[in-house]
mmCIF file of C-alpha atoms in Angstrom:
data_model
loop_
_atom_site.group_PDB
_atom_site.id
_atom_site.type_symbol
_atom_site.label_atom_id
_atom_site.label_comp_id
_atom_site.label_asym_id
_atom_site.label_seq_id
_atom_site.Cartn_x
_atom_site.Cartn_y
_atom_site.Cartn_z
ATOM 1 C CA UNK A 1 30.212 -78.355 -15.569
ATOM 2 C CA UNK A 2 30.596 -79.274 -11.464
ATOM 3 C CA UNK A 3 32.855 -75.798 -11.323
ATOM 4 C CA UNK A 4 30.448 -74.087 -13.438
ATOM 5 C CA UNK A 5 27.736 -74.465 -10.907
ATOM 6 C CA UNK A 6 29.655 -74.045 -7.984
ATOM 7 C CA UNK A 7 30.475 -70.560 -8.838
ATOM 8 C CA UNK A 8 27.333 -69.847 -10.169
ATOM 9 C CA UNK A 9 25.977 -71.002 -6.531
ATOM 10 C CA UNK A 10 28.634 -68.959 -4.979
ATOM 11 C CA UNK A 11 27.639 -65.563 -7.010
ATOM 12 C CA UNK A 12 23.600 -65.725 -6.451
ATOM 13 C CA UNK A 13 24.327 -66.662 -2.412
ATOM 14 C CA UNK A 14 26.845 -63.578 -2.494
ATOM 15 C CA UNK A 15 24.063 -61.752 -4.320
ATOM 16 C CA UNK A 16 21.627 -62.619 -1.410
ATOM 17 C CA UNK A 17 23.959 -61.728 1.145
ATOM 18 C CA UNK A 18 24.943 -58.624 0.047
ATOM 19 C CA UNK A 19 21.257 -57.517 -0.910
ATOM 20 C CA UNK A 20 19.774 -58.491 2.598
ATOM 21 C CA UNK A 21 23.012 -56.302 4.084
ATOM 22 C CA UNK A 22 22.418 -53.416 1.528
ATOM 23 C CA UNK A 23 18.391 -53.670 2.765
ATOM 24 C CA UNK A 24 19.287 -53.619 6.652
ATOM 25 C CA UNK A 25 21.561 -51.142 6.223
ATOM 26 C CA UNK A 26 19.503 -47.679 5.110
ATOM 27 C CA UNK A 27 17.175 -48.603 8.074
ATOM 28 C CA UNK A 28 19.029 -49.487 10.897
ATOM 29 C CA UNK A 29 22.694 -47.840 10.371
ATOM 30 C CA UNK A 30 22.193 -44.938 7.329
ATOM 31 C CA UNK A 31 18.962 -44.211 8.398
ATOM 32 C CA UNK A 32 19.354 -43.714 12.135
ATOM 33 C CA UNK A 33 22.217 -41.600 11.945
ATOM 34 C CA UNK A 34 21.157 -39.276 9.321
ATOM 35 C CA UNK A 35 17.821 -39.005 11.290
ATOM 36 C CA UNK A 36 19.959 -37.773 14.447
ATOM 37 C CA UNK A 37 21.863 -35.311 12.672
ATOM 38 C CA UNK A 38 18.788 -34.091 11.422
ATOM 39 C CA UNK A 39 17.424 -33.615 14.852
ATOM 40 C CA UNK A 40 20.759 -32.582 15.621
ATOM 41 C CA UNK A 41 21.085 -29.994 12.886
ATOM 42 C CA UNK A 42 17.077 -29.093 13.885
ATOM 43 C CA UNK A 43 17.748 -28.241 17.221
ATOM 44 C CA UNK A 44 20.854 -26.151 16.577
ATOM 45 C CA UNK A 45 18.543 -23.897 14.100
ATOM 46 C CA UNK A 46 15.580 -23.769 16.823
ATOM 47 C CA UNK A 47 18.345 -22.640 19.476
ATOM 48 C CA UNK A 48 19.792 -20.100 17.223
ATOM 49 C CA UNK A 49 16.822 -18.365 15.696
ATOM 50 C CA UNK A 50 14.936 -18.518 19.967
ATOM 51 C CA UNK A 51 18.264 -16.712 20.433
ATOM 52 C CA UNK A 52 18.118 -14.273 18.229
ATOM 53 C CA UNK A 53 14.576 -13.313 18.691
ATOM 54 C CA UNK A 54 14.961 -12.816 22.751
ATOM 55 C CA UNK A 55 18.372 -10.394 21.287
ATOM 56 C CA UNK A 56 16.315 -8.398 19.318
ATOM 57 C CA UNK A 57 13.604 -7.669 21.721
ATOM 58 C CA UNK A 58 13.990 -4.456 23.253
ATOM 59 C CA UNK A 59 11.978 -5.486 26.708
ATOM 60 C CA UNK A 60 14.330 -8.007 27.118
ATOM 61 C CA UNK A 61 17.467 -6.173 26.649
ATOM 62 C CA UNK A 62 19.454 -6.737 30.428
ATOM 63 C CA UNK A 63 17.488 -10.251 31.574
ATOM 64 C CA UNK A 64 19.811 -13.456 31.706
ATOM 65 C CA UNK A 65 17.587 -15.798 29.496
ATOM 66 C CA UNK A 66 20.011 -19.178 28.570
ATOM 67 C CA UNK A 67 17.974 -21.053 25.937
ATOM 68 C CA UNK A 68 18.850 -24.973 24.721
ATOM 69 C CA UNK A 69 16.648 -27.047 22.801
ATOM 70 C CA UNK A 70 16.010 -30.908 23.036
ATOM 71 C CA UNK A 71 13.822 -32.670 21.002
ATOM 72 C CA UNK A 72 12.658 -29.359 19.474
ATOM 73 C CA UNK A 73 11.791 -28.125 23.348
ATOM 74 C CA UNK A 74 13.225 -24.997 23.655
ATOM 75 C CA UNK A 75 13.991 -24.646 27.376
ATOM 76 C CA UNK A 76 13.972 -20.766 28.429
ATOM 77 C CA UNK A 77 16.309 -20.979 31.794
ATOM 78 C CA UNK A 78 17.773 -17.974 33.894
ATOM 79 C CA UNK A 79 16.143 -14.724 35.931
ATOM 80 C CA UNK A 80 14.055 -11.851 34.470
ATOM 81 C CA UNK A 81 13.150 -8.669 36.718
ATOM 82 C CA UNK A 82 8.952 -8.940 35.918
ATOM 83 C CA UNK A 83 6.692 -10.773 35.026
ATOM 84 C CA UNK A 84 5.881 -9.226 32.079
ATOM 85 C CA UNK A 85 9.424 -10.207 30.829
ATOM 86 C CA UNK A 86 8.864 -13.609 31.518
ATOM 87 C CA UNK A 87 6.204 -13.910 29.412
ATOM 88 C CA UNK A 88 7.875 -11.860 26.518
ATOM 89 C CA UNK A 89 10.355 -14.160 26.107
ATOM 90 C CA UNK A 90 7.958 -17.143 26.157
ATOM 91 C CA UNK A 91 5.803 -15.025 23.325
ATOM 92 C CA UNK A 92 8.946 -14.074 21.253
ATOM 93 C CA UNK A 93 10.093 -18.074 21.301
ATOM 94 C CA UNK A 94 6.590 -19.064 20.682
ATOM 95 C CA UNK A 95 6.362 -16.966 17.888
ATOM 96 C CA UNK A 96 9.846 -18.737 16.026
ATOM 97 C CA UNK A 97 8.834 -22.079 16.921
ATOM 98 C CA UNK A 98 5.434 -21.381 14.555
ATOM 99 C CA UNK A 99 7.198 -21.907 11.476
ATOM 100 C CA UNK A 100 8.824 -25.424 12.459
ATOM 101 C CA UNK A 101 5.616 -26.347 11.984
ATOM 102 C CA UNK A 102 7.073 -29.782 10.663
ATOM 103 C CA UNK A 103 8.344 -30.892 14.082
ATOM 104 C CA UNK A 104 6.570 -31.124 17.690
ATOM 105 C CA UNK A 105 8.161 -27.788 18.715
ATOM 106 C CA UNK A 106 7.454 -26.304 22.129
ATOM 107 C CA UNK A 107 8.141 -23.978 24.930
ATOM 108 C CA UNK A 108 9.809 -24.962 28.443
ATOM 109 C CA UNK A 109 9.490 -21.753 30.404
ATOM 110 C CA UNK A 110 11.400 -21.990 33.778
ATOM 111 C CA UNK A 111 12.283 -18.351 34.074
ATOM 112 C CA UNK A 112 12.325 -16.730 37.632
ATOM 113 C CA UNK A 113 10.779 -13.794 38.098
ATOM 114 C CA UNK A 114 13.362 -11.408 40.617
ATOM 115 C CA UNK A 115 10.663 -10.503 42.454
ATOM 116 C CA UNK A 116 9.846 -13.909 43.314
ATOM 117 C CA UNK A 117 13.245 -14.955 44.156
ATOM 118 C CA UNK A 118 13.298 -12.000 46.460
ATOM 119 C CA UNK A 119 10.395 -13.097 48.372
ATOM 120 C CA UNK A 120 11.550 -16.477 48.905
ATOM 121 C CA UNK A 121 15.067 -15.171 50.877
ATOM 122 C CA UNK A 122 13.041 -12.067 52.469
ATOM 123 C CA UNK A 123 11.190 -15.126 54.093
ATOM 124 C CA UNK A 124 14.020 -17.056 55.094
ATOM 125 C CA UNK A 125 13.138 -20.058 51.916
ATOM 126 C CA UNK A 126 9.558 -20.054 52.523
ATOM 127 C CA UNK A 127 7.811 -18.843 49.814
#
């Protein structure tokens, strides 16, 4: 009856112990990870569809736009020849990030305007 006991002890503390691991788990370890490769996965669709959008507009044809994305942030980087082009591309990203509507999507616009760029060396750095 003593042995009987015992390993009935033995099976509800295992019991215990494996419920308050199975409990932690999902929230700190599953959880946590599949929440980054969301973001992950997230970003990588923001990137590609900003991407795609500055490709397929015409007005932006021959600028050097780079885009990343981090935290849903799409960062426009690079040199455009107006001003007008500079705030194409923001309009064209502004437009994809609309439908990711689930996340706090937004624009980083540091694009240099040539013309700008121009003025800065013409003056020997001062603007």
């Amino acid at each position: 009856m003593r042995q009987r006991d015992c390993g009935l002890l033995g099976v509800i503390g295992l019991a215990v112990l494996l419920s308050g691991c199975s409990s932690s788990t999902p929230s700190g370890g599953a959880a946590s990870s599949q929440g980054t490769l969301n973001n992950t996965s997230k970003n990588a669709q923001i990137e590609a569809d900003a991407k795609a959008a500055l490709a397929a507009d015409p007005a932006l044809k021959d600028e050097k736009i780079s885009v990343s994305v981090k935290d849903a942030q799409v960062i426009l980087d690079g040199t455009v020849k107006s001003i007008a082009a500079h705030d194409e591309a923001e309009k064209d990203v502004d437009q994809v990030i609309q439908k990711y509507s689930s996340v706090n999507a937004g624009v980083i616009n540091n694009l240099l305007v040539a013309s700008d760029r121009t003025a800065v060396s013409q003056n020997g750095g001062a603007p």
